[in-house]
């Protein structure tokens, strides 16, 4: 590993960013909306993978930090009239603080207990959003977010999202491939042994949780402005499950896997909703396939197929 | 708040409300905890099982008018059947896999059962009437109290006693406890361990069904009730300690009291109190009041 991205990966990344930057030339509202939404979900899924793929814990409550980022940004912009350059960082910092608070409790436990606790805490966030009607709008949602004028139309907002998401993903990549990221992998592979060689495992797992929560907050803060609203459902545990499925569908043992999973699942959802009202069933079936056949996700499948191809051409 | 200090009857009613809510939740949480204790699987679909119990109650007791008791029995039997299908068809492939995969599998069942419920029972809120015998209120001397809720407060401890006797006082219960310790050894001694797994899963799931059926007259069956109950159950079993029968019982009672008195003292914020309590317990006892620390490698 180390801090240099392999040249092939770097070229593919630059090509994708370049293609996205040219997308508005097609002048398709549909494509720009789709690309904006996928970018947000890709960042959301990648952030979750810091907990799952790198520290080896499963969070069933990641939507909480997405929702906190969204609510805080929306409320500061709209209710308090803060400028974006203050409200956005404030939203991200609050998501990080909330993640740190939850991590303090959750990292006392491991495995199933950890998963259940993350879920319970996310439902606490949901309950607060639901009950604190005067501030969050309760179950009607917080609507009419005051989006700053310079990004108040489709194409500028798309570029804004592209810049923030690309920057965030680059940062996440750097964090995950730093010494910190490698220590996390050690924790994932063997908690006890990582502890023996002097890694403060609880602290590492907690930090991974905070990093994940921070970037989920970034994604949520963007999404609140994109939708011009935040709704309680965004904190509900089924939303956490959805982003978890994105992460696993793409593949948790690869850095970019979750982004691929997010894109595939999001496009599938769009299609499915046009033909059927039973998206949950489709999602359930996808999940069964992941669990029973594809535990390493699409990236794992591609790697397996690739390896087979190489063997065959070699023989 | 003033009522609490000045009116003992009001306090008594709140205490009874807390116990009856707690006992209804205990029936469901005990099933979840029992299954975890033996199979080491947290069943996210437990909430969906509860929802199906409530819907079966609606179909049997309300639509077919076959009576309340038949409704409860049908809910238990229906969930037992679903449990056998789920265990044989899906769960057994995953006992040796990672916990994450097991959690995801049970979540897939949540998604599928949610849609099946929508197809079978629609999306409206359905209402189930109280059984005739329990429709009114019972005279407790100082006050009247709804008979149905009183029945819930009584039936919970009975189920607790039944489960306790089954697990602590029968040969079969001893084998089950042995299976949680060392299932390979048990298997080598000629005990049919997979059979124990199925029976435990069936009992636990049937408890969810019974809990749902009993809750149906109070909480009208509706889509989404599965997601709410599973979180309540999680809070209860984490407070009490996963896999402990006593833990579910005490956890459910505590939850009932915190929820009810919370809603009296600061209306609308009762959910948040339950979480504050959860955090307090975790600070002192990370494995819950009656839980044991997980062994490494599990």
Coordinates of C-alpha atoms in Angstrom, one line a residue:
Chain A
X1 CA 0.0 0.0 0.0
X2 CA 1.6 3.3 1.0
X3 CA 0.4 6.7 0.1
X4 CA 0.6 6.5 -3.6
X5 CA -2.4 5.3 -5.6
X6 CA -1.5 2.7 -8.2
X7 CA -1.2 4.4 -11.6
X8 CA -4.0 2.3 -13.1
X9 CA -6.5 3.2 -10.3
X10 CA -5.4 6.9 -10.5
X11 CA -6.0 7.0 -14.3
X12 CA -9.5 5.4 -13.9
X13 CA -10.4 7.9 -11.1
X14 CA -9.3 10.9 -13.2
X15 CA -11.2 9.6 -16.2
X16 CA -14.4 9.2 -14.1
X17 CA -14.0 12.7 -12.6
X18 CA -13.3 14.1 -16.1
X19 CA -16.3 12.4 -17.6
X20 CA -18.5 13.7 -14.8
X21 CA -17.1 17.2 -15.3
X22 CA -18.2 17.0 -19.0
X23 CA -21.6 15.5 -18.1
X24 CA -23.6 18.8 -18.1
X25 CA -22.6 19.2 -21.8
X26 CA -25.2 16.5 -22.6
X27 CA -27.9 18.9 -21.1
X28 CA -29.9 16.1 -19.6
X29 CA -31.5 17.1 -16.4
X30 CA -32.2 13.4 -15.6
X31 CA -28.5 12.4 -15.9
X32 CA -27.3 15.4 -13.9
X33 CA -29.8 14.6 -11.1
X34 CA -28.9 10.9 -11.2
X35 CA -25.1 11.6 -11.1
X36 CA -25.5 14.1 -8.2
X37 CA -27.5 11.5 -6.2
X38 CA -25.1 8.7 -6.9
X39 CA -22.1 10.8 -5.9
X40 CA -23.7 11.6 -2.5
X41 CA -24.6 7.9 -1.9
X42 CA -21.1 6.8 -3.1
X43 CA -19.5 9.0 -0.5
X44 CA -22.0 7.8 2.1
X45 CA -21.2 4.1 1.3
X46 CA -17.4 4.7 1.2
X47 CA -17.6 6.4 4.6
X48 CA -19.4 3.4 6.1
X49 CA -16.7 1.1 4.7
X50 CA -14.1 2.7 7.0
X51 CA -16.0 1.0 9.8
X52 CA -16.8 -2.3 8.1
X53 CA -14.0 -2.9 5.6
X54 CA -11.2 -1.3 7.6
X55 CA -11.9 -1.7 11.3
X56 CA -14.1 -4.9 10.9
X57 CA -17.1 -3.7 12.9
X58 CA -20.6 -3.5 11.5
X59 CA -22.6 -0.3 12.0
X60 CA -26.3 -0.7 11.5
X61 CA -26.9 3.0 12.4
X62 CA -24.8 4.9 9.9
X63 CA -27.8 6.9 8.6
X64 CA -27.7 8.8 11.9
X65 CA -24.7 10.8 10.9
X66 CA -26.0 11.4 7.4
X67 CA -29.2 12.8 9.0
X68 CA -27.3 14.9 11.5
X69 CA -25.2 16.5 8.7
X70 CA -28.4 17.1 6.8
X71 CA -30.5 18.5 9.6
X72 CA -27.7 20.8 11.0
X73 CA -26.8 22.2 7.7
X74 CA -30.5 22.8 6.8
X75 CA -31.4 24.3 10.1
X76 CA -28.3 26.7 10.2
X77 CA -28.8 27.8 6.7
X78 CA -32.6 28.3 6.9
X79 CA -33.6 29.0 10.5
X80 CA -30.5 30.9 11.5
X81 CA -29.5 32.3 8.1
X82 CA -25.9 31.3 8.4
X83 CA -23.7 31.4 5.3
X84 CA -22.8 28.1 3.7
X85 CA -19.1 28.4 4.5
X86 CA -20.1 28.3 8.2
X87 CA -23.1 26.1 8.2
X88 CA -21.5 23.3 6.2
X89 CA -18.4 22.9 8.4
X90 CA -20.6 23.2 11.5
X91 CA -22.8 20.3 10.2
X92 CA -19.7 18.2 9.5
X93 CA -18.2 18.9 12.9
X94 CA -21.5 18.1 14.7
X95 CA -21.7 14.8 12.8
X96 CA -18.2 14.0 13.9
X97 CA -19.0 14.9 17.6
X98 CA -22.1 12.7 17.5
X99 CA -20.1 9.9 16.1
X100 CA -17.4 10.3 18.8
X101 CA -20.1 10.3 21.5
X102 CA -21.6 7.1 20.2
X103 CA -18.2 5.5 19.5
X104 CA -17.3 6.0 23.2
X105 CA -20.2 3.7 24.2
X106 CA -20.1 1.3 21.2
X107 CA -16.4 0.5 21.2
X108 CA -16.7 -1.0 24.7
X109 CA -18.3 -3.9 22.9
X110 CA -17.6 -5.8 19.8
X111 CA -19.3 -7.7 17.0
X112 CA -23.1 -8.2 17.4
X113 CA -23.3 -6.0 20.5
X114 CA -21.6 -3.2 18.5
X115 CA -24.0 -3.6 15.6
X116 CA -27.1 -3.5 17.9
X117 CA -25.8 -0.5 19.8
X118 CA -25.1 1.5 16.7
X119 CA -28.6 0.7 15.6
X120 CA -30.1 1.7 18.9
X121 CA -28.2 5.1 18.9
X122 CA -29.3 5.9 15.4
X123 CA -32.9 5.3 16.5
X124 CA -32.2 7.8 19.3
X125 CA -31.3 10.4 16.6
X126 CA -34.4 9.4 14.7
X127 CA -36.6 9.8 17.8
X128 CA -35.1 13.3 18.5
X129 CA -35.7 14.4 14.9
X130 CA -39.2 13.0 15.2
X131 CA -40.2 14.6 18.5
X132 CA -38.3 17.9 18.3
X133 CA -40.9 19.3 16.0
X134 CA -40.2 23.0 16.7
X135 CA -36.7 22.7 15.4
X136 CA -36.7 19.7 12.9
X137 CA -40.2 19.9 11.6
X138 CA -41.0 16.5 13.1
X139 CA -42.6 13.9 10.8
X140 CA -43.4 16.6 8.2
X141 CA -39.7 16.9 7.7
X142 CA -37.6 20.1 7.5
X143 CA -38.7 21.6 4.2
X144 CA -37.7 24.7 2.3
X145 CA -34.0 24.7 2.9
X146 CA -32.4 28.1 2.0
X147 CA -29.9 27.0 -0.6
X148 CA -27.3 29.7 -1.3
X149 CA -27.8 31.6 -4.6
X150 CA -24.6 30.5 -6.3
X151 CA -25.6 26.8 -6.2
X152 CA -29.3 27.3 -6.4
X153 CA -29.7 25.7 -9.8
X154 CA -29.0 22.3 -11.2
X155 CA -25.6 22.5 -13.0
X156 CA -23.8 24.7 -10.4
X157 CA -25.1 22.3 -7.7
X158 CA -23.8 19.4 -9.6
X159 CA -20.3 20.9 -9.8
X160 CA -20.4 21.9 -6.1
X161 CA -21.2 18.2 -5.3
X162 CA -18.5 16.9 -7.7
X163 CA -15.8 19.1 -6.0
X164 CA -16.8 18.3 -2.4
X165 CA -17.3 14.6 -3.1
X166 CA -14.1 14.2 -5.1
X167 CA -12.2 16.0 -2.4
X168 CA -13.8 14.0 0.4
X169 CA -13.1 10.7 -1.4
X170 CA -9.4 11.7 -1.9
X171 CA -9.1 12.5 1.8
X172 CA -10.8 9.2 2.7
X173 CA -8.4 7.3 0.5
X174 CA -5.4 9.0 2.1
X175 CA -6.7 8.3 5.6
X176 CA -7.4 4.6 4.8
X177 CA -4.0 4.1 3.2
X178 CA -2.0 5.9 5.9
X179 CA -0.4 4.2 8.8
X180 CA -3.7 4.7 10.6
X181 CA -5.6 2.8 7.9
X182 CA -3.1 -0.1 8.1
X183 CA -3.4 -0.3 11.8
X184 CA -7.1 -0.5 11.3
X185 CA -6.7 -3.5 9.0
X186 CA -4.6 -5.1 11.7
X187 CA -7.4 -4.6 14.2
X188 CA -9.9 -6.1 11.7
X189 CA -7.8 -9.1 11.1
X190 CA -7.0 -9.9 14.7
X191 CA -8.2 -7.7 17.5
X192 CA -6.2 -9.5 20.2
X193 CA -3.0 -9.7 18.3
X194 CA -3.2 -6.0 17.3
X195 CA -3.6 -5.2 20.9
X196 CA -0.5 -7.2 21.8
X197 CA 1.7 -5.3 19.4
X198 CA 0.7 -2.1 21.1
X199 CA -2.2 -0.8 19.0
X200 CA -4.8 0.8 21.2
X201 CA -7.6 -1.1 19.5
X202 CA -10.5 0.6 21.2
X203 CA -9.2 4.0 20.2
X204 CA -8.6 2.9 16.6
X205 CA -12.1 1.5 16.3
X206 CA -13.4 4.7 17.8
X207 CA -11.4 6.9 15.4
X208 CA -12.6 4.8 12.4
X209 CA -16.2 5.4 13.6
X210 CA -15.6 9.2 13.9
X211 CA -14.0 9.3 10.4
X212 CA -16.9 7.4 9.0
X213 CA -19.4 9.6 10.8
X214 CA -17.7 12.8 9.6
X215 CA -17.9 11.9 5.9
X216 CA -21.4 10.6 6.3
X217 CA -22.2 14.1 7.6
X218 CA -20.6 15.7 4.5
X219 CA -22.8 13.5 2.3
X220 CA -25.9 14.3 4.4
X221 CA -25.2 18.1 4.3
X222 CA -25.0 18.0 0.5
X223 CA -28.1 15.9 0.2
X224 CA -30.2 18.2 2.4
X225 CA -29.5 21.1 0.0
X226 CA -30.0 18.9 -3.1
X227 CA -33.5 17.8 -1.8
X228 CA -34.2 21.3 -0.3
X229 CA -35.4 19.3 2.7
X230 CA -34.5 16.7 5.4
X231 CA -36.9 14.0 6.5
X232 CA -37.0 11.8 9.6
X233 CA -36.8 8.7 7.4
X234 CA -33.2 9.6 6.6
X235 CA -32.2 8.6 10.1
X236 CA -34.4 5.5 10.3
X237 CA -32.5 2.2 10.6
X238 CA -33.8 0.8 7.3
X239 CA -31.9 3.7 5.7
X240 CA -28.7 2.5 7.5
X241 CA -29.4 -1.0 6.2
X242 CA -29.7 0.3 2.7
X243 CA -26.3 2.0 2.7
X244 CA -24.8 -1.1 4.3
X245 CA -26.2 -3.2 1.4
X246 CA -24.6 -0.7 -1.0
X247 CA -21.2 -1.2 0.7
X248 CA -21.5 -5.0 0.7
X249 CA -22.8 -5.2 -2.8
X250 CA -19.8 -3.3 -4.1
X251 CA -17.4 -5.2 -1.9
X252 CA -16.1 -4.3 1.5
X253 CA -12.6 -5.4 1.0
X254 CA -11.8 -2.9 -1.7
X255 CA -11.7 0.8 -1.2
X256 CA -13.8 1.8 -4.2
X257 CA -16.1 -1.2 -4.1
X258 CA -18.8 0.6 -2.0
X259 CA -19.0 3.4 -4.5
X260 CA -19.7 0.9 -7.3
X261 CA -22.3 -0.8 -5.0
X262 CA -23.9 2.6 -4.4
X263 CA -24.2 3.4 -8.1
X264 CA -25.5 -0.1 -9.0
X265 CA -28.0 -0.2 -6.2
X266 CA -29.2 3.4 -6.8
X267 CA -29.8 2.8 -10.5
X268 CA -31.5 -0.5 -9.8
X269 CA -33.8 1.2 -7.4
X270 CA -34.7 3.9 -9.9
X271 CA -35.6 1.2 -12.5
X272 CA -37.4 -1.1 -10.0
X273 CA -39.6 1.8 -8.8
X274 CA -40.7 2.5 -12.3
X275 CA -42.0 -1.1 -12.7
X276 CA -43.0 -2.3 -9.3
X277 CA -43.9 -1.0 -5.8
X278 CA -42.0 -3.9 -4.3
X279 CA -38.5 -2.5 -4.1
X280 CA -37.9 -4.1 -0.7
X281 CA -38.4 -7.5 -2.2
X282 CA -35.8 -6.8 -4.9
X283 CA -33.5 -5.5 -2.2
X284 CA -34.1 -8.6 -0.1
X285 CA -33.3 -10.9 -3.0
X286 CA -30.1 -8.9 -3.7
X287 CA -29.2 -9.3 -0.1
X288 CA -29.8 -13.1 -0.2
X289 CA -27.5 -13.3 -3.2
X290 CA -24.8 -11.3 -1.4
X291 CA -25.0 -13.4 1.7
X292 CA -25.2 -16.9 0.1
X293 CA -23.2 -16.4 -3.1
X294 CA -21.3 -13.2 -3.2
X295 CA -19.9 -12.4 0.3
X296 CA -17.1 -10.3 -1.3
X297 CA -19.4 -8.2 -3.5
X298 CA -19.2 -7.2 -7.1
X299 CA -15.5 -6.3 -6.9
X300 CA -14.8 -9.7 -5.4
X301 CA -16.7 -11.4 -8.2
X302 CA -14.8 -9.3 -10.8
X303 CA -11.5 -10.3 -9.2
X304 CA -12.5 -14.0 -9.2
X305 CA -13.5 -13.9 -12.8
X306 CA -10.3 -12.0 -13.7
X307 CA -8.2 -14.6 -11.9
X308 CA -9.9 -17.4 -13.8
X309 CA -9.4 -15.6 -17.1
X310 CA -5.7 -15.2 -16.4
X311 CA -5.4 -18.9 -15.4
X312 CA -7.1 -20.0 -18.6
X313 CA -5.0 -17.9 -20.9
X314 CA -1.9 -19.1 -19.1
X315 CA -2.8 -22.8 -19.5
Chain B
X1 CA -45.9 15.6 37.2
X2 CA -48.1 17.1 40.0
X3 CA -50.4 14.1 39.7
X4 CA -47.6 11.8 40.6
X5 CA -47.0 13.6 43.9
X6 CA -50.6 14.1 44.9
X7 CA -52.6 11.2 43.7
X8 CA -51.6 7.7 44.8
X9 CA -54.3 6.1 42.6
X10 CA -52.8 7.8 39.6
X11 CA -49.4 6.4 40.6
X12 CA -50.9 2.9 41.0
X13 CA -52.4 3.1 37.5
X14 CA -49.1 4.2 36.0
X15 CA -47.3 1.3 37.8
X16 CA -49.9 -1.2 36.4
X17 CA -49.5 0.4 32.9
X18 CA -45.7 0.0 33.2
X19 CA -46.0 -3.6 34.2
X20 CA -48.5 -4.5 31.5
X21 CA -46.4 -2.8 28.8
X22 CA -43.2 -4.3 30.1
X23 CA -44.7 -7.8 30.2
X24 CA -46.0 -7.6 26.6
X25 CA -42.5 -6.5 25.6
X26 CA -40.9 -9.3 27.7
X27 CA -42.8 -12.0 25.7
X28 CA -41.2 -10.7 22.5
X29 CA -37.8 -9.9 23.8
X30 CA -37.5 -13.2 25.6
X31 CA -37.9 -15.0 22.2
X32 CA -35.1 -12.8 20.7
X33 CA -32.8 -13.4 23.6
X34 CA -33.5 -17.2 23.8
X35 CA -32.6 -17.6 20.1
X36 CA -29.5 -15.6 20.6
X37 CA -28.5 -17.6 23.7
X38 CA -28.5 -20.9 21.8
X39 CA -28.1 -20.1 18.1
X40 CA -25.8 -17.0 18.6
X41 CA -27.8 -15.3 15.9
X42 CA -29.5 -11.9 16.4
X43 CA -32.7 -12.2 14.4
X44 CA -33.6 -8.8 12.9
X45 CA -36.7 -10.5 11.5
X46 CA -38.0 -11.0 15.1
X47 CA -39.9 -7.7 14.7
X48 CA -41.5 -9.0 11.4
X49 CA -42.5 -12.2 13.2
X50 CA -44.2 -10.1 15.8
X51 CA -46.0 -8.1 13.1
X52 CA -47.2 -11.3 11.5
X53 CA -48.5 -12.5 14.9
X54 CA -50.6 -9.3 15.1
X55 CA -51.8 -9.7 11.5
X56 CA -52.7 -13.4 12.0
X57 CA -54.7 -12.3 15.1
X58 CA -56.6 -9.9 12.9
X59 CA -57.4 -12.5 10.3
X60 CA -58.4 -15.2 12.7
X61 CA -60.1 -13.3 15.5
X62 CA -61.5 -10.3 13.7
X63 CA -62.2 -11.4 10.2
X64 CA -62.9 -15.1 10.7
X65 CA -64.4 -14.5 14.1
X66 CA -62.9 -17.7 15.5
X67 CA -62.3 -16.1 18.9
X68 CA -59.4 -14.5 20.8
X69 CA -57.7 -17.7 22.1
X70 CA -57.8 -19.3 18.7
X71 CA -56.1 -16.1 17.4
X72 CA -53.3 -16.4 19.9
X73 CA -52.8 -20.1 19.2
X74 CA -53.0 -19.5 15.4
X75 CA -50.3 -16.8 15.7
X76 CA -48.0 -19.1 17.7
X77 CA -48.6 -22.0 15.2
X78 CA -48.2 -19.7 12.2
X79 CA -44.9 -18.3 13.4
X80 CA -43.7 -21.8 14.4
X81 CA -44.3 -22.9 10.8
X82 CA -42.5 -19.8 9.4
X83 CA -39.6 -20.4 11.8
X84 CA -39.2 -24.0 10.5
X85 CA -39.1 -22.8 6.9
X86 CA -36.7 -20.0 7.7
X87 CA -34.4 -22.2 9.8
X88 CA -34.3 -25.1 7.4
X89 CA -34.3 -23.0 4.3
X90 CA -31.8 -20.3 5.2
X91 CA -30.4 -20.1 8.7
X92 CA -28.7 -23.5 8.8
X93 CA -26.4 -22.5 5.9
X94 CA -25.0 -19.7 8.1
X95 CA -24.2 -21.1 11.5
X96 CA -20.5 -21.3 10.6
X97 CA -20.4 -17.9 8.8
X98 CA -19.6 -14.5 10.1
X99 CA -22.1 -12.7 12.2
X100 CA -22.4 -10.0 9.7
X101 CA -23.7 -12.4 7.1
X102 CA -26.2 -13.8 9.6
X103 CA -27.4 -10.3 10.4
X104 CA -27.8 -9.5 6.7
X105 CA -29.7 -12.7 6.1
X106 CA -32.2 -11.9 8.8
X107 CA -32.5 -8.4 7.4
X108 CA -33.3 -9.8 4.0
X109 CA -36.1 -11.7 5.7
X110 CA -37.4 -8.4 7.2
X111 CA -37.6 -6.9 3.7
X112 CA -39.3 -9.9 2.2
X113 CA -41.8 -10.3 5.0
X114 CA -42.7 -6.6 5.0
X115 CA -43.7 -6.9 1.4
X116 CA -45.6 -10.1 1.9
X117 CA -47.5 -8.5 4.8
X118 CA -48.4 -5.6 2.4
X119 CA -49.7 -8.0 -0.2
X120 CA -51.7 -10.1 2.3
X121 CA -53.1 -7.4 4.6
X122 CA -52.6 -4.1 2.7
X123 CA -51.2 -0.9 4.2
X124 CA -54.2 0.4 6.3
X125 CA -54.2 0.4 10.0
X126 CA -56.3 -2.6 11.0
X127 CA -58.2 -2.8 14.3
X128 CA -58.7 -5.9 16.5
X129 CA -61.3 -5.7 19.2
X130 CA -60.8 -6.8 22.8
X131 CA -62.1 -10.3 23.7
X132 CA -65.6 -10.1 25.3
X133 CA -64.4 -11.3 28.7
X134 CA -61.7 -8.7 28.9
X135 CA -63.5 -5.8 27.4
X136 CA -64.3 -3.9 30.6
X137 CA -62.4 -2.9 33.7
X138 CA -61.6 -4.8 36.8
X139 CA -62.4 -3.5 40.3
X140 CA -59.1 -3.4 42.2
X141 CA -60.7 -2.0 45.3
X142 CA -59.1 1.5 45.1
X143 CA -59.6 1.9 41.4
X144 CA -60.8 0.3 38.2
X145 CA -58.3 -1.0 35.7
X146 CA -58.7 -2.3 32.1
X147 CA -59.0 -6.0 32.3
X148 CA -57.1 -6.6 29.1
X149 CA -54.0 -4.9 30.4
X150 CA -54.3 -6.7 33.7
X151 CA -54.3 -10.0 31.8
X152 CA -51.1 -8.9 30.0
X153 CA -49.5 -8.2 33.4
X154 CA -50.4 -11.7 34.6
X155 CA -49.6 -13.6 31.5
X156 CA -46.0 -12.3 31.2
X157 CA -44.8 -13.8 34.5
X158 CA -46.5 -17.0 33.6
X159 CA -44.6 -17.3 30.4
X160 CA -41.4 -16.4 32.3
X161 CA -42.1 -19.2 34.8
X162 CA -42.8 -21.6 31.9
X163 CA -39.6 -20.8 30.1
X164 CA -37.6 -20.9 33.3
X165 CA -38.9 -24.4 34.2
X166 CA -38.3 -25.6 30.7
X167 CA -34.7 -24.4 30.6
X168 CA -33.6 -24.9 34.2
X169 CA -35.6 -27.9 35.3
X170 CA -36.0 -30.3 32.4
X171 CA -33.5 -32.7 30.8
X172 CA -34.2 -31.0 27.5
X173 CA -33.4 -27.7 29.0
X174 CA -30.1 -29.0 30.3
X175 CA -29.2 -30.2 26.9
X176 CA -30.0 -26.8 25.5
X177 CA -27.8 -25.1 28.1
X178 CA -25.1 -27.6 27.2
X179 CA -25.4 -26.7 23.5
X180 CA -24.6 -23.0 24.3
X181 CA -21.4 -24.1 26.0
X182 CA -20.0 -26.7 23.6
X183 CA -22.2 -27.9 20.8
X184 CA -19.5 -30.1 19.3
X185 CA -19.0 -32.1 22.5
X186 CA -22.8 -32.5 22.8
X187 CA -23.0 -33.7 19.3
X188 CA -20.2 -36.2 19.9
X189 CA -22.2 -37.5 22.8
X190 CA -24.9 -38.5 20.4
X191 CA -27.3 -35.6 21.0
X192 CA -29.2 -34.2 18.0
X193 CA -28.0 -30.6 18.2
X194 CA -29.6 -29.4 15.0
X195 CA -32.9 -30.5 16.5
X196 CA -32.2 -28.4 19.6
X197 CA -31.6 -25.4 17.3
X198 CA -34.8 -25.9 15.4
X199 CA -36.9 -26.3 18.6
X200 CA -35.3 -23.2 20.2
X201 CA -35.9 -21.1 17.0
X202 CA -39.5 -22.3 16.8
X203 CA -40.2 -21.5 20.5
X204 CA -38.5 -18.1 20.2
X205 CA -40.4 -17.2 17.1
X206 CA -43.7 -18.4 18.5
X207 CA -43.1 -16.1 21.4
X208 CA -42.8 -13.2 18.9
X209 CA -46.1 -14.4 17.3
X210 CA -47.9 -14.6 20.7
X211 CA -46.5 -11.2 21.7
X212 CA -47.8 -9.7 18.4
X213 CA -51.2 -11.4 18.8
X214 CA -51.6 -10.1 22.4
X215 CA -50.5 -6.6 21.4
X216 CA -52.9 -6.5 18.4
X217 CA -56.0 -5.0 20.3
X218 CA -53.8 -2.3 21.8
X219 CA -51.4 -1.5 18.9
X220 CA -53.5 -1.8 15.8
X221 CA -51.6 -3.9 13.2
X222 CA -49.9 -1.7 10.7
X223 CA -46.9 -1.8 8.3
X224 CA -43.8 -0.5 10.1
X225 CA -44.7 -2.0 13.5
X226 CA -41.9 -4.5 12.9
X227 CA -39.2 -1.8 12.8
X228 CA -40.4 -0.1 16.0
X229 CA -40.7 -3.2 18.1
X230 CA -37.3 -4.6 17.1
X231 CA -35.5 -1.5 18.4
X232 CA -37.5 -1.7 21.7
X233 CA -36.4 -5.3 22.0
X234 CA -32.8 -4.4 21.3
X235 CA -32.8 -1.8 24.0
X236 CA -34.4 -4.3 26.5
X237 CA -32.0 -7.2 25.8
X238 CA -28.9 -4.9 25.8
X239 CA -30.1 -3.5 29.2
X240 CA -30.8 -7.0 30.5
X241 CA -28.0 -8.9 28.9
X242 CA -28.2 -10.9 25.7
X243 CA -29.2 -14.5 26.1
X244 CA -30.4 -14.2 29.7
X245 CA -34.0 -14.9 30.5
X246 CA -33.8 -12.9 33.8
X247 CA -32.2 -10.2 31.8
X248 CA -35.2 -9.9 29.3
X249 CA -37.6 -10.0 32.2
X250 CA -35.9 -7.3 34.3
X251 CA -35.0 -5.3 31.2
X252 CA -38.6 -5.3 29.9
X253 CA -39.9 -4.2 33.3
X254 CA -37.4 -1.4 33.5
X255 CA -38.3 -0.4 30.0
X256 CA -42.0 -0.4 30.8
X257 CA -41.5 1.8 33.9
X258 CA -39.1 4.3 32.2
X259 CA -41.3 4.6 29.2
X260 CA -44.5 5.1 31.2
X261 CA -43.2 7.4 33.9
X262 CA -41.1 9.2 31.3
X263 CA -44.2 10.0 29.3
X264 CA -45.9 11.3 32.5
X265 CA -43.0 13.5 33.6
X266 CA -41.9 14.9 30.3
X267 CA -44.6 14.0 27.7
X268 CA -43.4 13.0 24.2
X269 CA -39.8 12.3 25.2
X270 CA -40.3 8.8 26.7
X271 CA -38.2 7.1 23.9
X272 CA -35.2 9.3 24.7
X273 CA -35.4 8.3 28.4
X274 CA -35.1 4.6 27.5
X275 CA -31.9 5.4 25.6
X276 CA -30.5 7.5 28.4
X277 CA -31.1 4.5 30.7
X278 CA -29.4 2.2 28.1
X279 CA -26.3 4.4 28.1
X280 CA -26.2 4.5 31.9
X281 CA -26.3 0.7 32.1
X282 CA -23.6 0.4 29.4
X283 CA -21.3 2.7 31.3
X284 CA -21.5 0.4 34.4
X285 CA -22.1 -3.0 32.9
X286 CA -21.2 -3.2 29.2
X287 CA -22.7 -6.7 28.9
X288 CA -26.0 -5.7 30.4
X289 CA -27.4 -6.3 33.9
X290 CA -27.4 -10.1 33.6
X291 CA -25.1 -10.6 30.6
X292 CA -21.8 -12.4 30.5
X293 CA -18.8 -11.1 28.5
X294 CA -18.5 -12.7 25.1
X295 CA -15.6 -15.1 24.8
X296 CA -12.9 -14.2 22.3
X297 CA -13.3 -15.6 18.9
X298 CA -17.1 -15.4 19.0

